[in-house]
Short mmCIF file of C-alpha atoms and ligand atoms in Angstrom, two decimals:
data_model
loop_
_atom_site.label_atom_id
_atom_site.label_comp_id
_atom_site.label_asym_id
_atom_site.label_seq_id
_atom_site.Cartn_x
_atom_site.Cartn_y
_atom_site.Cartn_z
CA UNK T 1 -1.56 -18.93 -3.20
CA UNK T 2 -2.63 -22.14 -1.74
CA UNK T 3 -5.45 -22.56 0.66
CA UNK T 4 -4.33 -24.46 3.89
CA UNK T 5 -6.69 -27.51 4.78
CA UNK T 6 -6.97 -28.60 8.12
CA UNK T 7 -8.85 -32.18 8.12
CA UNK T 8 -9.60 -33.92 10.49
CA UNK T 9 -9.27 -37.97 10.65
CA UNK T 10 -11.34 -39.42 13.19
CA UNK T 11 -10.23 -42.94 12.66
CA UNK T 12 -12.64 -45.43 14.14
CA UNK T 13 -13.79 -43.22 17.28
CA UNK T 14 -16.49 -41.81 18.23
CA UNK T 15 -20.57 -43.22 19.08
CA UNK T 16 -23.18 -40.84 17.39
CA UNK T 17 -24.00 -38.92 21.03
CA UNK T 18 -20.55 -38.55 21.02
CA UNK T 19 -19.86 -37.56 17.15
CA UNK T 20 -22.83 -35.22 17.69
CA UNK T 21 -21.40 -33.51 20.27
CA UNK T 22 -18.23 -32.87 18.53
CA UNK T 23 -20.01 -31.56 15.66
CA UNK T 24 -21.80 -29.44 17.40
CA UNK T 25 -18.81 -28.27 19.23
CA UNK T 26 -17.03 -28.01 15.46
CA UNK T 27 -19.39 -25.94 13.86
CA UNK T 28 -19.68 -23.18 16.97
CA UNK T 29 -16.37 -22.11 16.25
CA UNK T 30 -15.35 -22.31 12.92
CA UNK T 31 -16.34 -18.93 12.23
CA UNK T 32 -13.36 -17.90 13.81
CA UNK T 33 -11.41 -19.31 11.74
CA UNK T 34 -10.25 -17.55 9.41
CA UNK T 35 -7.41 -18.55 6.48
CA UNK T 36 -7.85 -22.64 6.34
CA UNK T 37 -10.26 -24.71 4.77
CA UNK T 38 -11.97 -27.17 7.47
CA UNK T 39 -12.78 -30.82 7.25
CA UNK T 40 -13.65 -33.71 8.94
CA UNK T 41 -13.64 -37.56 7.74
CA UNK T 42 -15.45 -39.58 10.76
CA UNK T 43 -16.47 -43.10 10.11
CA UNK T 44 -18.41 -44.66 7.44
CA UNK T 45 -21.92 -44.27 9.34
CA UNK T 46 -21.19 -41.40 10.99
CA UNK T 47 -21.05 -39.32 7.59
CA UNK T 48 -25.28 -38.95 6.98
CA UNK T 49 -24.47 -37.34 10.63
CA UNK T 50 -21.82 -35.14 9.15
CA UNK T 51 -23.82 -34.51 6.20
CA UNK T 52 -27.05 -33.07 8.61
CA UNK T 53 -25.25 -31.07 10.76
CA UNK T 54 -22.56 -29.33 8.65
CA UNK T 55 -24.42 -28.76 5.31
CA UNK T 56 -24.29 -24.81 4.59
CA UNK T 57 -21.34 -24.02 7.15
CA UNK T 58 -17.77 -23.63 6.25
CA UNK T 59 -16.41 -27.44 7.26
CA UNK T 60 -16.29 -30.23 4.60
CA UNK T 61 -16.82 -33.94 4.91
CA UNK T 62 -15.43 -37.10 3.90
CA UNK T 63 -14.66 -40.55 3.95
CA UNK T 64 -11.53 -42.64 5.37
CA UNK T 65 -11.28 -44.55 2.35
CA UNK T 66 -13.17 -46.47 -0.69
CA UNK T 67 -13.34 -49.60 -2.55
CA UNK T 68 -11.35 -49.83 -6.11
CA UNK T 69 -14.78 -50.86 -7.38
CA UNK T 70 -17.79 -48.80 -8.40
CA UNK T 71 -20.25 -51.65 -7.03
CA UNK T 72 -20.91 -55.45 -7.01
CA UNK T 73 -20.25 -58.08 -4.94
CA UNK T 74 -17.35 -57.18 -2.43
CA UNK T 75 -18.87 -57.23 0.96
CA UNK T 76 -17.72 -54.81 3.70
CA UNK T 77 -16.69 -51.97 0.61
CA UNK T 78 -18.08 -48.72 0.45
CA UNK T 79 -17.99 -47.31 -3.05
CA UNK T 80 -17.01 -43.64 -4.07
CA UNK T 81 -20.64 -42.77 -5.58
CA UNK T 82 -22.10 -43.88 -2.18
CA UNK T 83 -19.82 -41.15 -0.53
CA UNK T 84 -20.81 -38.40 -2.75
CA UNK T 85 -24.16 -39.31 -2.50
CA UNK T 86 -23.74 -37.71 1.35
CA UNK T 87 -22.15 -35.35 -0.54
CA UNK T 88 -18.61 -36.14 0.37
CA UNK T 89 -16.09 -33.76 -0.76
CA UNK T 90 -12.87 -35.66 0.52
CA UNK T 91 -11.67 -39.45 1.10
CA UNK T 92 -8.62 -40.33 2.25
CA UNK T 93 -6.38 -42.94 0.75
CA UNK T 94 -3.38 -44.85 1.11
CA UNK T 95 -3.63 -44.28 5.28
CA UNK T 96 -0.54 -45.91 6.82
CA UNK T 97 -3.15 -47.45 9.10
CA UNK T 98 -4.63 -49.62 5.80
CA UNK T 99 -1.69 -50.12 4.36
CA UNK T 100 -0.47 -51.72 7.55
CA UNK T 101 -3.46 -53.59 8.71
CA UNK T 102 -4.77 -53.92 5.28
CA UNK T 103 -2.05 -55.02 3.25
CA UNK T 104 -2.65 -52.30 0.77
CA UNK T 105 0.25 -51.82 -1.75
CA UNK T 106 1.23 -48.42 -3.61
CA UNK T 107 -0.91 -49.87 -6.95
CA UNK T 108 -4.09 -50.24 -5.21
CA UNK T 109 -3.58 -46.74 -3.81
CA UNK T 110 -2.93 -45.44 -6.88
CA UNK T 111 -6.23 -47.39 -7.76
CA UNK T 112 -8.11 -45.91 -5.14
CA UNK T 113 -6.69 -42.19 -6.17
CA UNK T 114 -8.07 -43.24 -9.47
CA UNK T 115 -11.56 -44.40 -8.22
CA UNK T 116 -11.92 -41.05 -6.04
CA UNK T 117 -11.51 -38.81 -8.88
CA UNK T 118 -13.56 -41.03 -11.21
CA UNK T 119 -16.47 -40.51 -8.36
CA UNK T 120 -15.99 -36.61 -7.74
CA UNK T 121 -14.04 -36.70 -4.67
CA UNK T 122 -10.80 -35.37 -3.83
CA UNK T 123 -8.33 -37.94 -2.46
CA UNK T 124 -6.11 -36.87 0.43
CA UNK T 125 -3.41 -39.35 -0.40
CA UNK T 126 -1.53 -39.94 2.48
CA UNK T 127 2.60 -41.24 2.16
CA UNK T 128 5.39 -40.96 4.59
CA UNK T 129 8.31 -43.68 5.71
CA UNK T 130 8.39 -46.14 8.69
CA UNK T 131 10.92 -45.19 11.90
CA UNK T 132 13.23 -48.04 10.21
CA UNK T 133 13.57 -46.56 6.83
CA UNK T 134 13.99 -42.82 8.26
CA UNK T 135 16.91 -44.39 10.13
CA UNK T 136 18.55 -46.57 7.25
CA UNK T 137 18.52 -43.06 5.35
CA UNK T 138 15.83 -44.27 2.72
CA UNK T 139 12.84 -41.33 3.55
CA UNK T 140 13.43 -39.81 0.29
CA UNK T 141 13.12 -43.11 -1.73
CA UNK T 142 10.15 -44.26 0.53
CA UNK T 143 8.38 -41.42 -0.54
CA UNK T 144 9.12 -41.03 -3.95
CA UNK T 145 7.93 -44.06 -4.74
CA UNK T 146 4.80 -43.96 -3.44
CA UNK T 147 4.20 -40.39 -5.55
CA UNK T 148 5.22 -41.85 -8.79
CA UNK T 149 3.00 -45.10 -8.13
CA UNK T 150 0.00 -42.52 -8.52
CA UNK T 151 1.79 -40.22 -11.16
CA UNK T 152 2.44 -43.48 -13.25
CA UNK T 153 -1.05 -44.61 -12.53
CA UNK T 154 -3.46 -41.63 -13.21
CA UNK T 155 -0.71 -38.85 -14.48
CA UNK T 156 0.05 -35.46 -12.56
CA UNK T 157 -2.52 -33.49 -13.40
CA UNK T 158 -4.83 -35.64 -11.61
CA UNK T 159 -2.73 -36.14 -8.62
CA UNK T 160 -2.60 -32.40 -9.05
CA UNK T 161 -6.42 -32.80 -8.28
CA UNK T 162 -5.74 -34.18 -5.20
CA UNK T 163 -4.25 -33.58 -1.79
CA UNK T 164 -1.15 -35.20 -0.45
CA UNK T 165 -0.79 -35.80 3.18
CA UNK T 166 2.35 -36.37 3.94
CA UNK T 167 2.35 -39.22 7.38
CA UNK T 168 5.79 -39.91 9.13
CA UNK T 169 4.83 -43.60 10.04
CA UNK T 170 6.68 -42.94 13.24
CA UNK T 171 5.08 -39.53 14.30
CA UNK T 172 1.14 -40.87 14.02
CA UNK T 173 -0.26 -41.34 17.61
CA UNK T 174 3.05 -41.48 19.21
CA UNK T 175 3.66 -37.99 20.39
CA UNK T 176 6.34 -38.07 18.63
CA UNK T 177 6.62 -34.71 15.82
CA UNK T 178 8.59 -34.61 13.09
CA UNK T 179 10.24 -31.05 13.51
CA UNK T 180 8.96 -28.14 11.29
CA UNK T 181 12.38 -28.28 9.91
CA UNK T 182 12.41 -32.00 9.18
CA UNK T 183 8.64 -31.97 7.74
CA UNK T 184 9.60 -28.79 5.29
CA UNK T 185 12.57 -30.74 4.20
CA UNK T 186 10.52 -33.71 2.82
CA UNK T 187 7.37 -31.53 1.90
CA UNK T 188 10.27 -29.49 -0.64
CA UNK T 189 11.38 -33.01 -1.79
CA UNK T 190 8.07 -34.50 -2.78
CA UNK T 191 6.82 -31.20 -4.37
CA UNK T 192 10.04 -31.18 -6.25
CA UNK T 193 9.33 -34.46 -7.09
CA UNK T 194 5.97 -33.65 -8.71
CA UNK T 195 7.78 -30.40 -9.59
CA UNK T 196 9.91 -32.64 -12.17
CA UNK T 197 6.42 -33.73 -14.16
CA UNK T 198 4.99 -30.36 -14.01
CA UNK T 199 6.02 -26.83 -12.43
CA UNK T 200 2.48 -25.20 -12.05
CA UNK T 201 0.49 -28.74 -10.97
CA UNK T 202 3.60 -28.44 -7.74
CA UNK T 203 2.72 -25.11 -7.52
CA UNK T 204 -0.88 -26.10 -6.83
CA UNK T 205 -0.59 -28.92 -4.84
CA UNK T 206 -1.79 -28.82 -1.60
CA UNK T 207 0.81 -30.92 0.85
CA UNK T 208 -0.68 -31.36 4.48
CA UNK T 209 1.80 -32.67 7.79
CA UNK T 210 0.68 -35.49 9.76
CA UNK T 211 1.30 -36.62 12.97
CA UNK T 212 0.96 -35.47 16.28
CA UNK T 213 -0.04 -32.18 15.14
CA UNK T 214 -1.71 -30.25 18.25
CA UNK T 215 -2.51 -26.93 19.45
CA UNK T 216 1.08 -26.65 20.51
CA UNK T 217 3.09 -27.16 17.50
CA UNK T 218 0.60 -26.43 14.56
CA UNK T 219 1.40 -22.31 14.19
CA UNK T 220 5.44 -23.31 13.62
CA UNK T 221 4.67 -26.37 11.43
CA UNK T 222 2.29 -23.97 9.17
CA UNK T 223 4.74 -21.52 9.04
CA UNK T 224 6.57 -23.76 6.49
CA UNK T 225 6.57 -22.45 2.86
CA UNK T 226 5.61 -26.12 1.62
CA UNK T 227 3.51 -27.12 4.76
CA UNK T 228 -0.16 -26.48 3.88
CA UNK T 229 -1.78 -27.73 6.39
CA UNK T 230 -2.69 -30.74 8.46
CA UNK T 231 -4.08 -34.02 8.82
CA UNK T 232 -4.98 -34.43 12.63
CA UNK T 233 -5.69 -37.58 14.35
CA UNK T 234 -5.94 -37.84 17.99
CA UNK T 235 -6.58 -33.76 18.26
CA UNK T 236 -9.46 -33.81 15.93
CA UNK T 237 -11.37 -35.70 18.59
CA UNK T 238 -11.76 -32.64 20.76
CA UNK T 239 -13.69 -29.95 19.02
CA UNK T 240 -11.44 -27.40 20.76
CA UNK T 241 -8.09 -28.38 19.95
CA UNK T 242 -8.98 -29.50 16.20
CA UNK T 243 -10.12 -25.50 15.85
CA UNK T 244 -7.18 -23.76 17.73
CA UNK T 245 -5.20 -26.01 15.68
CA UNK T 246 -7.40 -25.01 12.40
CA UNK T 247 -6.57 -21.32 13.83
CA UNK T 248 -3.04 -21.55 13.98
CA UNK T 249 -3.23 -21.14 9.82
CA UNK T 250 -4.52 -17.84 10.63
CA UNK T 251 -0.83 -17.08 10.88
P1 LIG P 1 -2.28 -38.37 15.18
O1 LIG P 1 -2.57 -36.92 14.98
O2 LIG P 1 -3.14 -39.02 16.22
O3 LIG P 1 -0.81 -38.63 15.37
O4 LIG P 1 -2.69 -39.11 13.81
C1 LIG P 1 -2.24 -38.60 12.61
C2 LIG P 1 -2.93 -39.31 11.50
O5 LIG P 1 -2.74 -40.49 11.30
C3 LIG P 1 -3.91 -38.55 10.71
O6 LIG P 1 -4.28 -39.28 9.59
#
């Protein structure tokens, strides 16, 4: 049986009264909840934060992504080690956010998946297709590719280590769901994809739904026999709403 995880990206929000708050607000109610694994990634300085207030409850931590490098000179990176030593469970990778704005290609994400593992932490490796290729037909290509770049990279047992997150480019802060129906379809596909290389890593694998995931339509999206759980932007900013949607695993 796989454990749902409900993470929480917090993108570049937040100021500390603010992150404290939310915190605060996370770790009053997580007790209720009961099936899912909880986490939250805020911003780089915002993890010692993390690290204070959630140490010995029930809700991980981690980063929003890491350099390909272990250290040196390469100004602005934040290395894997660093991140564990908050004591950084998760870091996501391969956000359509960086590889928009940042230019970053399927090899350096497989890189990154690479450096992650090589550090302790599990990647939440995050894929999914643009509005344009959903409508020229190509989701299923889109994604498969960006799997095999990491299978071809570090091999399926340690993707198997990791979490996949799969994005719709065209569902993140839009409002805009992909339907349960439409998310379980590619969630099948990509763990029949990984499937191919190895039954019982697919069997494993944890594959989360992201974007626009609220209170509202987390319960049917969870429901989903290859759905297992979510990666929440704009929801996970309201300590509330991140746990009803956390919850809503409770089936
Ligand atoms: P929203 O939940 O704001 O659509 O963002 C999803 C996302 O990008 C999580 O990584």
């Amino acid at each position: 049986m796989r454990q749902p995880l409900v993470a929480g990206n917090w993108k570049m929000n937040g100021s500390l009264a603010g992150v404290r708050e939310l915190l605060a607000g996370i770790k009053a109610g997580v007790d209720e909840v009961e099936t899912a694994e909880v986490a939250v990634c805020p911003p780089f300085v915002y993890i010692p934060e993390a690290q204070a207030q959630l140490a010995g409850t029930a809700v991980a931590w981690g980063g929003q992504d890491l350099s390909v490098h272990e250290s040196g000179a390469y100004t602005g990176e934040v290395a894997g080690s660093m991140l564990r030593d908050f004591d950084c469970k998760y870091v996501i990778i391969g956000h359509s956010e960086r590889r928009t704005y940042h230019n970053e290609s399927d090899e350096l994400v497989a890189q990154k998946f690479t450096a992650a593992h090589k550090a302790g932490l599990v990647p939440i490796f995050c894929i999914g297709e643009t509005l344009e290729e959903r409508e020229s037909g190509i989701t299923e290509e889109v994604v498969a590719r960006q799997v095999d770049a990491v299978i071809d990279h570090c091999g399926v047992e340690t993707l198997g280590e990791g979490v996949i997150a799969y994005e719709p480019v065209w569902a993140i802060g839009t409002g805009k769901t992909a339907t349960p129906e439409q998310a379980q379809e590619v969630h099948a596909f990509i763990r029949g994809r990984v499937a191919a290389k190895s039954p019982q890593v697919a069997e494993g694998l944890r594959i989360l739904y992201g974007g626009s995931m609220k209170p509202g339509n987390a319960a049917e999206l969870l429901a989903k026999p290859d759905i297992d759980g979510g990666l929440i932007g704009g929801a996970s900013l309201d300590a509330g709403d991140f746990l009803a949607i956390c919850k809503a695993a409770n089936g």
